[in-house]
């Protein structure tokens, strides 16, 4: 059996932790498994690398950023391989490119398109533990690329899929909770969660898993175990809704979880001449800059002018400011107002498809607590609100209590 393990930044933050992981991996190998391990950069190493570049310029070149950021994971793979070899295990470290991980897209936001797993298989066949750098790959012109923050999860799931192996993600929480346990200490751990609900929670801000990783898991049927302890299996399994329904122990709630996304900015474009071409111009510029535009809503249209709002990640601030300057320079009365002091709070649950009254319950809580919001959006299985940043945690807690999460 091939098992792909993934260890996040906190789990590999010190050489002592790396040594403990090596000992555990050795036991997994001794039990007769073929072991592939994907690791992140140590602790906050990726943040530190980004900070270095920002000491030089506010807007560093993204190709060079990929090269810089990819070095964090390369430290960890070497150290873990050294630890394994010290314990007497044969191990080899591979960069994303050496592991055959091919990507496309914008630098810093690349997507895995293909994995040529031959090299990994060859090393497994010769009895080695294969240690792969997460978060990185190589693009069509041979440049090292990264997959977006948190992207090591995606590397692990994609490798598990390519190798037809099991996928186990080890992190600093002992499973997936209905709401971030650091925000709400009464949050409940979920033994199972469906791909769709986890993807929605992750996409809407639950940082415990990278959304693309969950999407790949669902698409290729890779069950993902998420846990903390080395040994006991008391974490969460991300799997199909059919499997969950088969498991009678699982109580199906209308709402499964709440997510909070503080990495949100809201933009209000006011008094823009009403014309689809102008709106297109803004979103086209956003796309070209790789900005991930999210909730779009139109507020107000008169015969000549209109206003609309949208949200995007705070990390796209610099690119957004440039667009704002161009738009305000072009249209005399138009304002492009960027509000970084907002948070997105969302409720997620498959039960939203078939249950009425959830939205009214949600707005009743807001009304009773005198909480105002800026924007609303819905999907089949979620409702999201943009609220002032200072209210984010309070709103999430109120929803968690109301929906018994
Ligand atoms: P890693 O470095 O291992 O990838 P992350 O920091 O990316 O770890 O993810 C783990 C963190 O996710 C936890 O520390 C926790 O605060 C946060 N988190 C957010 N939402 C949830 C949730 N619903 N359940 C569990 N953890 C969550
Ligand atoms: N080291 C990268 C990051 O901090 C990737 C990861 O940890 O998954 O975003
Ligand atoms: Mg992570």
Tab-separated table of C-alpha atoms and ligand atoms in Angstrom:
chain	number	residue	atom	x	y	z
A	1	UNK	CA	0.000	0.000	0.000
A	2	UNK	CA	1.313	3.481	-0.874
A	3	UNK	CA	0.641	6.038	1.863
A	4	UNK	CA	1.133	9.771	1.272
A	5	UNK	CA	1.611	11.751	4.485
A	6	UNK	CA	1.651	15.531	4.636
A	7	UNK	CA	3.079	17.620	7.485
A	8	UNK	CA	2.313	21.346	7.680
A	9	UNK	CA	4.535	24.191	8.878
A	10	UNK	CA	3.867	23.907	12.626
A	11	UNK	CA	4.427	20.132	12.532
A	12	UNK	CA	7.947	20.582	11.079
A	13	UNK	CA	8.818	23.817	12.901
A	14	UNK	CA	11.850	22.398	14.767
A	15	UNK	CA	14.467	19.720	14.111
A	16	UNK	CA	13.120	17.867	17.159
A	17	UNK	CA	9.676	17.679	15.530
A	18	UNK	CA	11.266	16.595	12.243
A	19	UNK	CA	13.112	13.818	14.079
A	20	UNK	CA	9.861	12.592	15.692
A	21	UNK	CA	8.154	12.537	12.294
A	22	UNK	CA	11.084	10.555	10.891
A	23	UNK	CA	10.696	7.976	13.699
A	24	UNK	CA	6.964	7.669	13.005
A	25	UNK	CA	7.493	7.358	9.243
A	26	UNK	CA	10.027	4.633	9.940
A	27	UNK	CA	7.355	2.661	11.826
A	28	UNK	CA	4.888	3.110	8.947
A	29	UNK	CA	7.561	1.848	6.538
A	30	UNK	CA	8.431	-1.092	8.821
A	31	UNK	CA	4.743	-2.087	8.818
A	32	UNK	CA	5.194	-2.864	5.109
A	33	UNK	CA	3.949	0.336	3.465
A	34	UNK	CA	5.475	2.366	0.659
A	35	UNK	CA	5.840	5.840	2.128
A	36	UNK	CA	5.756	9.220	0.372
A	37	UNK	CA	5.876	12.291	2.576
A	38	UNK	CA	5.042	15.842	1.534
A	39	UNK	CA	6.299	18.633	3.762
A	40	UNK	CA	5.753	22.368	4.128
A	41	UNK	CA	8.319	25.004	5.009
A	42	UNK	CA	9.358	25.059	8.692
A	43	UNK	CA	7.063	27.134	10.929
A	44	UNK	CA	6.577	30.599	9.455
A	45	UNK	CA	9.458	30.263	6.964
A	46	UNK	CA	7.296	31.166	3.948
A	47	UNK	CA	6.087	34.365	5.674
A	48	UNK	CA	9.701	35.245	6.476
A	49	UNK	CA	10.739	34.807	2.820
A	50	UNK	CA	7.859	37.004	1.636
A	51	UNK	CA	8.839	39.636	4.204
A	52	UNK	CA	12.402	39.705	2.866
A	53	UNK	CA	11.169	40.463	-0.647
A	54	UNK	CA	8.844	43.154	0.696
A	55	UNK	CA	11.797	44.828	2.420
A	56	UNK	CA	13.076	45.495	-1.110
A	57	UNK	CA	9.825	46.429	-2.845
A	58	UNK	CA	6.095	46.519	-2.185
A	59	UNK	CA	5.384	44.659	-5.396
A	60	UNK	CA	8.050	42.010	-6.066
A	61	UNK	CA	8.175	40.157	-9.368
A	62	UNK	CA	6.019	37.066	-9.103
A	63	UNK	CA	8.335	34.702	-11.027
A	64	UNK	CA	11.146	35.535	-8.631
A	65	UNK	CA	8.770	35.191	-5.661
A	66	UNK	CA	8.034	31.620	-6.711
A	67	UNK	CA	11.719	30.800	-6.800
A	68	UNK	CA	12.210	32.437	-3.414
A	69	UNK	CA	9.190	30.849	-1.700
A	70	UNK	CA	9.995	27.389	-3.041
A	71	UNK	CA	13.219	27.365	-0.998
A	72	UNK	CA	11.313	27.030	2.308
A	73	UNK	CA	10.059	23.529	1.500
A	74	UNK	CA	13.485	22.559	0.159
A	75	UNK	CA	15.041	23.062	3.582
A	76	UNK	CA	12.487	20.750	5.158
A	77	UNK	CA	12.840	17.923	2.628
A	78	UNK	CA	16.604	17.844	3.133
A	79	UNK	CA	16.352	17.896	6.932
A	80	UNK	CA	13.704	15.162	7.012
A	81	UNK	CA	15.735	12.979	4.647
A	82	UNK	CA	18.836	13.518	6.805
A	83	UNK	CA	16.763	12.501	9.869
A	84	UNK	CA	15.459	9.354	8.151
A	85	UNK	CA	18.921	8.325	7.022
A	86	UNK	CA	20.300	8.906	10.523
A	87	UNK	CA	17.693	6.426	11.769
A	88	UNK	CA	18.877	3.890	9.216
A	89	UNK	CA	16.130	4.281	6.603
A	90	UNK	CA	16.873	4.806	2.927
A	91	UNK	CA	15.299	8.112	1.922
A	92	UNK	CA	15.492	10.639	-0.905
A	93	UNK	CA	14.333	14.238	-1.084
A	94	UNK	CA	12.726	15.499	-4.297
A	95	UNK	CA	11.745	19.042	-5.315
A	96	UNK	CA	8.324	19.438	-6.949
A	97	UNK	CA	9.955	19.347	-10.401
A	98	UNK	CA	11.950	16.203	-9.565
A	99	UNK	CA	8.730	14.587	-8.325
A	100	UNK	CA	7.166	15.235	-11.756
A	101	UNK	CA	4.615	17.853	-10.605
A	102	UNK	CA	3.665	19.920	-13.697
A	103	UNK	CA	1.745	23.175	-13.295
A	104	UNK	CA	0.119	25.985	-15.307
A	105	UNK	CA	-1.261	29.439	-14.537
A	106	UNK	CA	-0.125	32.684	-12.930
A	107	UNK	CA	3.086	32.574	-10.893
A	108	UNK	CA	2.287	32.233	-7.161
A	109	UNK	CA	-1.130	30.770	-8.045
A	110	UNK	CA	-0.228	27.826	-10.252
A	111	UNK	CA	-2.401	24.747	-10.629
A	112	UNK	CA	-1.202	21.169	-10.952
A	113	UNK	CA	-2.087	19.825	-14.406
A	114	UNK	CA	-0.229	16.560	-14.420
A	115	UNK	CA	2.047	14.392	-12.333
A	116	UNK	CA	4.607	12.121	-13.912
A	117	UNK	CA	4.967	9.735	-10.981
A	118	UNK	CA	7.566	7.447	-12.615
A	119	UNK	CA	10.491	8.852	-10.679
A	120	UNK	CA	8.697	8.490	-7.321
A	121	UNK	CA	7.620	4.939	-8.178
A	122	UNK	CA	11.179	3.995	-9.100
A	123	UNK	CA	12.453	5.255	-5.734
A	124	UNK	CA	9.643	3.470	-3.851
A	125	UNK	CA	10.432	0.247	-5.691
A	126	UNK	CA	14.020	0.491	-4.533
A	127	UNK	CA	12.779	0.683	-0.935
A	128	UNK	CA	13.236	4.393	-0.320
A	129	UNK	CA	11.029	6.717	1.690
A	130	UNK	CA	10.349	9.560	-0.761
A	131	UNK	CA	10.283	13.070	0.709
A	132	UNK	CA	8.644	15.624	-1.615
A	133	UNK	CA	8.623	19.413	-1.328
A	134	UNK	CA	5.002	20.572	-1.073
A	135	UNK	CA	3.543	23.754	-2.567
A	136	UNK	CA	5.684	23.660	-5.733
A	137	UNK	CA	5.963	22.338	-9.238
A	138	UNK	CA	7.432	23.256	-12.584
A	139	UNK	CA	5.689	25.031	-15.468
A	140	UNK	CA	5.885	24.523	-19.225
A	141	UNK	CA	8.933	26.789	-19.561
A	142	UNK	CA	10.803	25.000	-16.786
A	143	UNK	CA	10.346	27.645	-14.082
A	144	UNK	CA	9.754	26.633	-10.501
A	145	UNK	CA	6.187	27.596	-9.519
A	146	UNK	CA	4.124	27.658	-6.333
A	147	UNK	CA	0.498	26.697	-5.824
A	148	UNK	CA	-0.839	29.502	-3.611
A	149	UNK	CA	-0.637	29.691	0.181
A	150	UNK	CA	-1.418	26.411	1.892
A	151	UNK	CA	-0.660	24.570	-1.359
A	152	UNK	CA	1.183	21.630	0.212
A	153	UNK	CA	-2.210	20.041	0.914
A	154	UNK	CA	-2.832	20.075	-2.836
A	155	UNK	CA	0.565	18.501	-3.548
A	156	UNK	CA	-0.267	15.661	-1.139
A	157	UNK	CA	-3.736	14.910	-2.530
A	158	UNK	CA	-2.518	15.134	-6.128
A	159	UNK	CA	0.339	12.720	-5.383
A	160	UNK	CA	-2.002	10.308	-3.575
A	161	UNK	CA	-4.240	10.374	-6.637
A	162	UNK	CA	-1.382	9.841	-9.101
A	163	UNK	CA	0.067	7.000	-7.006
A	164	UNK	CA	-3.359	5.508	-6.136
A	165	UNK	CA	-2.375	5.697	-2.480
A	166	UNK	CA	-3.920	6.773	0.816
A	167	UNK	CA	-3.703	10.417	1.876
A	168	UNK	CA	-3.100	11.494	5.478
A	169	UNK	CA	-2.725	15.179	6.348
A	170	UNK	CA	-1.085	15.923	9.709
A	171	UNK	CA	-1.532	19.411	11.099
A	172	UNK	CA	-1.700	21.360	14.372
A	173	UNK	CA	-5.372	20.548	15.117
A	174	UNK	CA	-6.655	17.035	15.727
A	175	UNK	CA	-9.276	17.135	12.981
A	176	UNK	CA	-11.808	19.294	11.208
A	177	UNK	CA	-14.166	21.157	13.545
A	178	UNK	CA	-17.542	22.733	12.803
A	179	UNK	CA	-15.807	26.096	13.244
A	180	UNK	CA	-12.162	27.047	13.798
A	181	UNK	CA	-11.511	25.834	17.386
A	182	UNK	CA	-9.192	28.819	17.900
A	183	UNK	CA	-12.154	31.124	17.327
A	184	UNK	CA	-14.829	29.147	19.176
A	185	UNK	CA	-13.589	26.825	21.904
A	186	UNK	CA	-16.868	24.858	22.094
A	187	UNK	CA	-16.583	23.790	18.431
A	188	UNK	CA	-17.238	20.090	17.800
A	189	UNK	CA	-14.884	17.767	15.955
A	190	UNK	CA	-16.446	16.100	12.918
A	191	UNK	CA	-15.617	12.399	12.390
A	192	UNK	CA	-16.529	12.779	8.695
A	193	UNK	CA	-17.214	15.647	6.329
A	194	UNK	CA	-18.230	15.492	2.673
A	195	UNK	CA	-15.956	16.789	-0.075
A	196	UNK	CA	-18.546	19.389	-1.070
A	197	UNK	CA	-19.001	20.804	2.426
A	198	UNK	CA	-15.257	20.820	3.167
A	199	UNK	CA	-14.528	22.471	-0.161
A	200	UNK	CA	-17.104	25.148	0.502
A	201	UNK	CA	-15.837	25.737	4.066
A	202	UNK	CA	-12.235	25.857	2.843
A	203	UNK	CA	-13.029	28.110	-0.091
A	204	UNK	CA	-14.946	30.432	2.216
A	205	UNK	CA	-12.018	30.710	4.622
A	206	UNK	CA	-11.586	27.679	6.920
A	207	UNK	CA	-7.788	27.616	6.584
A	208	UNK	CA	-7.389	24.042	7.799
A	209	UNK	CA	-7.413	22.664	4.226
A	210	UNK	CA	-6.563	24.237	0.904
A	211	UNK	CA	-9.785	24.225	-1.185
A	212	UNK	CA	-8.127	22.941	-4.345
A	213	UNK	CA	-6.813	19.934	-2.399
A	214	UNK	CA	-10.366	19.000	-1.374
A	215	UNK	CA	-11.612	19.591	-4.907
A	216	UNK	CA	-8.995	17.180	-6.272
A	217	UNK	CA	-9.878	14.640	-3.577
A	218	UNK	CA	-13.536	14.751	-4.617
A	219	UNK	CA	-12.767	14.659	-8.317
A	220	UNK	CA	-10.461	11.655	-8.117
A	221	UNK	CA	-12.077	9.891	-5.157
A	222	UNK	CA	-9.121	10.259	-2.779
A	223	UNK	CA	-10.273	10.002	0.847
A	224	UNK	CA	-8.385	12.521	2.968
A	225	UNK	CA	-7.624	11.863	6.627
A	226	UNK	CA	-6.913	15.015	8.677
A	227	UNK	CA	-5.457	14.671	12.154
A	228	UNK	CA	-2.730	15.585	14.570
A	229	UNK	CA	-1.332	12.753	16.621
A	230	UNK	CA	1.254	10.420	15.206
A	231	UNK	CA	-0.367	7.045	15.731
A	232	UNK	CA	-3.952	7.242	16.970
A	233	UNK	CA	-6.486	7.765	14.200
A	234	UNK	CA	-9.029	10.035	15.857
A	235	UNK	CA	-9.170	12.807	13.278
A	236	UNK	CA	-11.598	13.566	10.444
A	237	UNK	CA	-12.169	11.752	7.164
A	238	UNK	CA	-13.122	13.854	4.150
A	239	UNK	CA	-15.114	11.572	1.880
A	240	UNK	CA	-18.191	11.296	-0.326
A	241	UNK	CA	-21.664	12.052	1.022
A	242	UNK	CA	-22.730	8.519	0.053
A	243	UNK	CA	-20.083	7.009	2.337
A	244	UNK	CA	-21.153	9.315	5.155
A	245	UNK	CA	-24.800	8.330	4.779
A	246	UNK	CA	-23.812	4.661	4.955
A	247	UNK	CA	-22.249	5.380	8.325
A	248	UNK	CA	-25.308	5.448	10.588
A	249	UNK	CA	-23.414	7.000	13.509
A	250	UNK	CA	-23.232	10.285	11.684
A	251	UNK	CA	-25.955	12.705	12.637
A	252	UNK	CA	-26.826	14.858	9.597
A	253	UNK	CA	-27.324	18.500	10.564
A	254	UNK	CA	-28.745	21.226	8.364
A	255	UNK	CA	-25.626	23.324	8.880
A	256	UNK	CA	-22.269	21.551	9.165
A	257	UNK	CA	-19.942	24.454	9.812
A	258	UNK	CA	-19.142	28.144	9.892
A	259	UNK	CA	-16.106	29.733	8.276
A	260	UNK	CA	-14.503	33.097	8.753
A	261	UNK	CA	-12.372	34.730	6.093
A	262	UNK	CA	-10.388	37.701	7.346
A	263	UNK	CA	-8.395	37.786	4.113
A	264	UNK	CA	-11.155	39.810	2.480
A	265	UNK	CA	-11.345	43.300	1.004
A	266	UNK	CA	-14.515	44.912	-0.280
A	267	UNK	CA	-14.419	47.312	-3.202
A	268	UNK	CA	-17.223	49.748	-3.946
A	269	UNK	CA	-17.192	51.206	-7.426
A	270	UNK	CA	-19.505	54.200	-7.268
A	271	UNK	CA	-20.961	56.428	-9.934
A	272	UNK	CA	-19.599	54.555	-12.925
A	273	UNK	CA	-21.293	55.376	-16.253
A	274	UNK	CA	-23.822	52.565	-16.777
A	275	UNK	CA	-22.382	50.521	-19.566
A	276	UNK	CA	-21.455	46.852	-19.605
A	277	UNK	CA	-18.181	47.732	-21.328
A	278	UNK	CA	-16.974	49.714	-18.266
A	279	UNK	CA	-17.767	46.901	-15.872
A	280	UNK	CA	-16.076	44.434	-18.199
A	281	UNK	CA	-12.993	46.680	-18.296
A	282	UNK	CA	-12.616	46.460	-14.511
A	283	UNK	CA	-13.038	42.703	-14.294
A	284	UNK	CA	-10.786	42.144	-17.284
A	285	UNK	CA	-8.046	44.172	-15.581
A	286	UNK	CA	-8.616	42.182	-12.390
A	287	UNK	CA	-8.313	38.897	-14.273
A	288	UNK	CA	-5.112	39.987	-16.017
A	289	UNK	CA	-3.593	40.826	-12.628
A	290	UNK	CA	-4.593	37.399	-11.297
A	291	UNK	CA	-7.051	38.897	-8.775
A	292	UNK	CA	-9.537	36.355	-7.508
A	293	UNK	CA	-12.797	38.330	-7.633
A	294	UNK	CA	-15.461	36.907	-5.368
A	295	UNK	CA	-18.865	38.285	-4.305
A	296	UNK	CA	-20.137	40.698	-6.951
A	297	UNK	CA	-23.282	42.708	-6.323
A	298	UNK	CA	-24.932	45.627	-8.045
A	299	UNK	CA	-26.208	48.227	-5.636
A	300	UNK	CA	-27.876	50.953	-7.480
A	301	UNK	CA	-28.465	51.883	-11.106
A	302	UNK	CA	-29.845	55.152	-12.420
A	303	UNK	CA	-30.200	55.725	-16.129
A	304	UNK	CA	-26.640	57.026	-16.526
A	305	UNK	CA	-24.625	55.876	-13.555
A	306	UNK	CA	-24.494	52.781	-11.398
A	307	UNK	CA	-22.529	51.355	-8.526
A	308	UNK	CA	-21.464	47.876	-7.706
A	309	UNK	CA	-19.330	46.093	-5.163
A	310	UNK	CA	-17.093	43.060	-5.135
A	311	UNK	CA	-14.722	41.311	-2.768
A	312	UNK	CA	-11.288	39.770	-3.246
A	313	UNK	CA	-8.387	38.598	-1.055
A	314	UNK	CA	-6.397	41.221	0.912
A	315	UNK	CA	-3.279	39.765	-0.649
A	316	UNK	CA	-4.369	41.310	-3.980
A	317	UNK	CA	-4.365	44.815	-2.477
A	318	UNK	CA	-1.416	46.221	-4.467
A	319	UNK	CA	-2.824	45.079	-7.829
A	320	UNK	CA	-6.258	46.381	-6.877
A	321	UNK	CA	-4.935	49.835	-5.973
A	322	UNK	CA	-3.353	50.110	-9.423
A	323	UNK	CA	-6.677	49.294	-11.096
A	324	UNK	CA	-8.446	51.825	-8.860
A	325	UNK	CA	-6.031	54.596	-9.888
A	326	UNK	CA	-6.606	53.861	-13.593
A	327	UNK	CA	-10.396	53.781	-13.245
A	328	UNK	CA	-10.592	56.999	-11.215
A	329	UNK	CA	-8.289	58.727	-13.724
A	330	UNK	CA	-10.490	57.642	-16.632
A	331	UNK	CA	-13.963	58.480	-15.246
A	332	UNK	CA	-14.334	61.902	-13.691
A	333	UNK	CA	-17.013	61.177	-11.072
A	334	UNK	CA	-16.264	57.534	-10.359
A	335	UNK	CA	-14.905	56.455	-6.966
A	336	UNK	CA	-13.094	53.152	-6.478
A	337	UNK	CA	-13.283	52.678	-2.717
A	338	UNK	CA	-11.250	49.869	-1.164
A	339	UNK	CA	-12.377	48.772	2.320
A	340	UNK	CA	-9.901	46.330	3.917
A	341	UNK	CA	-11.690	46.356	7.300
A	342	UNK	CA	-14.205	43.622	6.520
A	343	UNK	CA	-14.563	39.895	7.183
A	344	UNK	CA	-16.604	37.250	5.444
A	345	UNK	CA	-18.619	34.907	7.664
A	346	UNK	CA	-20.354	31.944	6.041
A	347	UNK	CA	-22.566	29.075	7.100
A	348	UNK	CA	-22.197	25.836	5.154
A	349	UNK	CA	-24.308	22.698	5.003
A	350	UNK	CA	-25.759	20.247	2.488
A	351	UNK	CA	-28.983	20.593	4.472
A	352	UNK	CA	-29.422	24.074	2.950
A	353	UNK	CA	-30.558	22.387	-0.272
A	354	UNK	CA	-33.662	20.871	1.290
A	355	UNK	CA	-34.433	22.955	4.385
A	356	UNK	CA	-36.302	26.234	4.391
A	357	UNK	CA	-35.963	28.897	7.059
A	358	UNK	CA	-32.186	28.921	7.496
A	359	UNK	CA	-31.748	32.383	5.971
A	360	UNK	CA	-34.536	33.846	8.109
A	361	UNK	CA	-32.934	32.340	11.243
A	362	UNK	CA	-29.613	33.872	10.235
A	363	UNK	CA	-31.030	37.355	9.701
A	364	UNK	CA	-33.086	37.117	12.897
A	365	UNK	CA	-29.861	36.632	14.868
A	366	UNK	CA	-28.292	39.632	13.164
A	367	UNK	CA	-31.377	41.763	13.831
A	368	UNK	CA	-31.618	40.710	17.489
A	369	UNK	CA	-27.972	41.610	18.023
A	370	UNK	CA	-28.112	44.802	15.987
A	371	UNK	CA	-25.378	43.682	13.588
A	372	UNK	CA	-25.257	45.254	10.151
A	373	UNK	CA	-23.737	43.693	7.048
A	374	UNK	CA	-22.471	45.007	3.704
A	375	UNK	CA	-23.020	42.187	1.236
A	376	UNK	CA	-24.701	38.782	0.995
A	377	UNK	CA	-24.119	35.920	-1.377
A	378	UNK	CA	-25.393	32.381	-1.527
A	379	UNK	CA	-24.496	29.110	-3.171
A	380	UNK	CA	-26.463	25.876	-3.113
A	381	UNK	CA	-24.881	24.895	0.202
A	382	UNK	CA	-23.748	28.177	1.796
A	383	UNK	CA	-24.773	31.688	2.771
A	384	UNK	CA	-22.040	34.321	3.183
A	385	UNK	CA	-22.102	37.780	4.695
A	386	UNK	CA	-19.601	40.613	4.639
A	387	UNK	CA	-19.484	42.273	8.055
A	388	UNK	CA	-17.158	44.793	9.694
A	389	UNK	CA	-13.896	43.147	10.691
A	390	UNK	CA	-14.449	43.861	14.389
A	391	UNK	CA	-17.731	41.904	14.333
A	392	UNK	CA	-16.468	38.789	12.482
A	393	UNK	CA	-15.788	36.490	15.443
A	394	UNK	CA	-18.920	37.553	17.286
A	395	UNK	CA	-21.129	36.797	14.275
A	396	UNK	CA	-19.458	33.395	13.796
A	397	UNK	CA	-20.021	32.547	17.468
A	398	UNK	CA	-23.676	33.574	17.311
A	399	UNK	CA	-24.225	31.331	14.275
A	400	UNK	CA	-22.363	28.432	15.907
A	401	UNK	CA	-24.634	28.647	18.965
A	402	UNK	CA	-27.825	29.014	16.941
A	403	UNK	CA	-27.050	26.046	14.666
A	404	UNK	CA	-25.634	23.875	17.485
A	405	UNK	CA	-22.173	23.515	15.946
B	1	LIG	P1	-0.719	23.439	8.340
B	1	LIG	O1	0.467	24.320	8.542
B	1	LIG	O2	-0.562	22.104	8.995
B	1	LIG	O3	-1.119	23.331	6.906
B	1	LIG	P2	-2.848	25.335	8.807
B	1	LIG	O4	-2.459	26.476	9.693
B	1	LIG	O5	-2.875	25.561	7.351
B	1	LIG	O6	-1.894	24.104	9.166
B	1	LIG	O7	-4.263	24.753	9.254
B	1	LIG	C1	-4.513	24.435	10.590
B	1	LIG	C2	-5.299	25.552	11.251
B	1	LIG	O8	-6.567	25.676	10.635
B	1	LIG	C3	-5.623	25.326	12.694
B	1	LIG	O9	-4.604	25.792	13.523
B	1	LIG	C4	-6.962	26.050	12.912
B	1	LIG	O10	-6.808	27.233	13.651
B	1	LIG	C5	-7.407	26.422	11.513
B	1	LIG	N1	-8.819	26.109	11.223
B	1	LIG	C6	-9.672	26.942	10.579
B	1	LIG	N2	-10.884	26.414	10.491
B	1	LIG	C7	-10.816	25.191	11.068
B	1	LIG	C8	-11.771	24.151	11.280
B	1	LIG	N3	-13.033	24.272	10.857
B	1	LIG	N4	-11.361	23.027	11.908
B	1	LIG	C9	-10.084	22.894	12.328
B	1	LIG	N5	-9.135	23.862	12.166
B	1	LIG	C10	-9.495	24.997	11.547
B	2	LIG	N1	4.666	26.851	2.960
B	2	LIG	C1	3.523	27.241	2.164
B	2	LIG	C2	2.688	28.275	2.898
B	2	LIG	O1	3.043	28.669	3.999
B	2	LIG	C3	2.677	26.078	1.728
B	2	LIG	C4	2.021	25.289	2.841
B	2	LIG	O2	2.394	25.405	4.009
B	2	LIG	O3	1.115	24.515	2.521
B	2	LIG	O4	1.712	28.719	2.386
B	3	LIG	MG1	-2.300	24.538	5.647
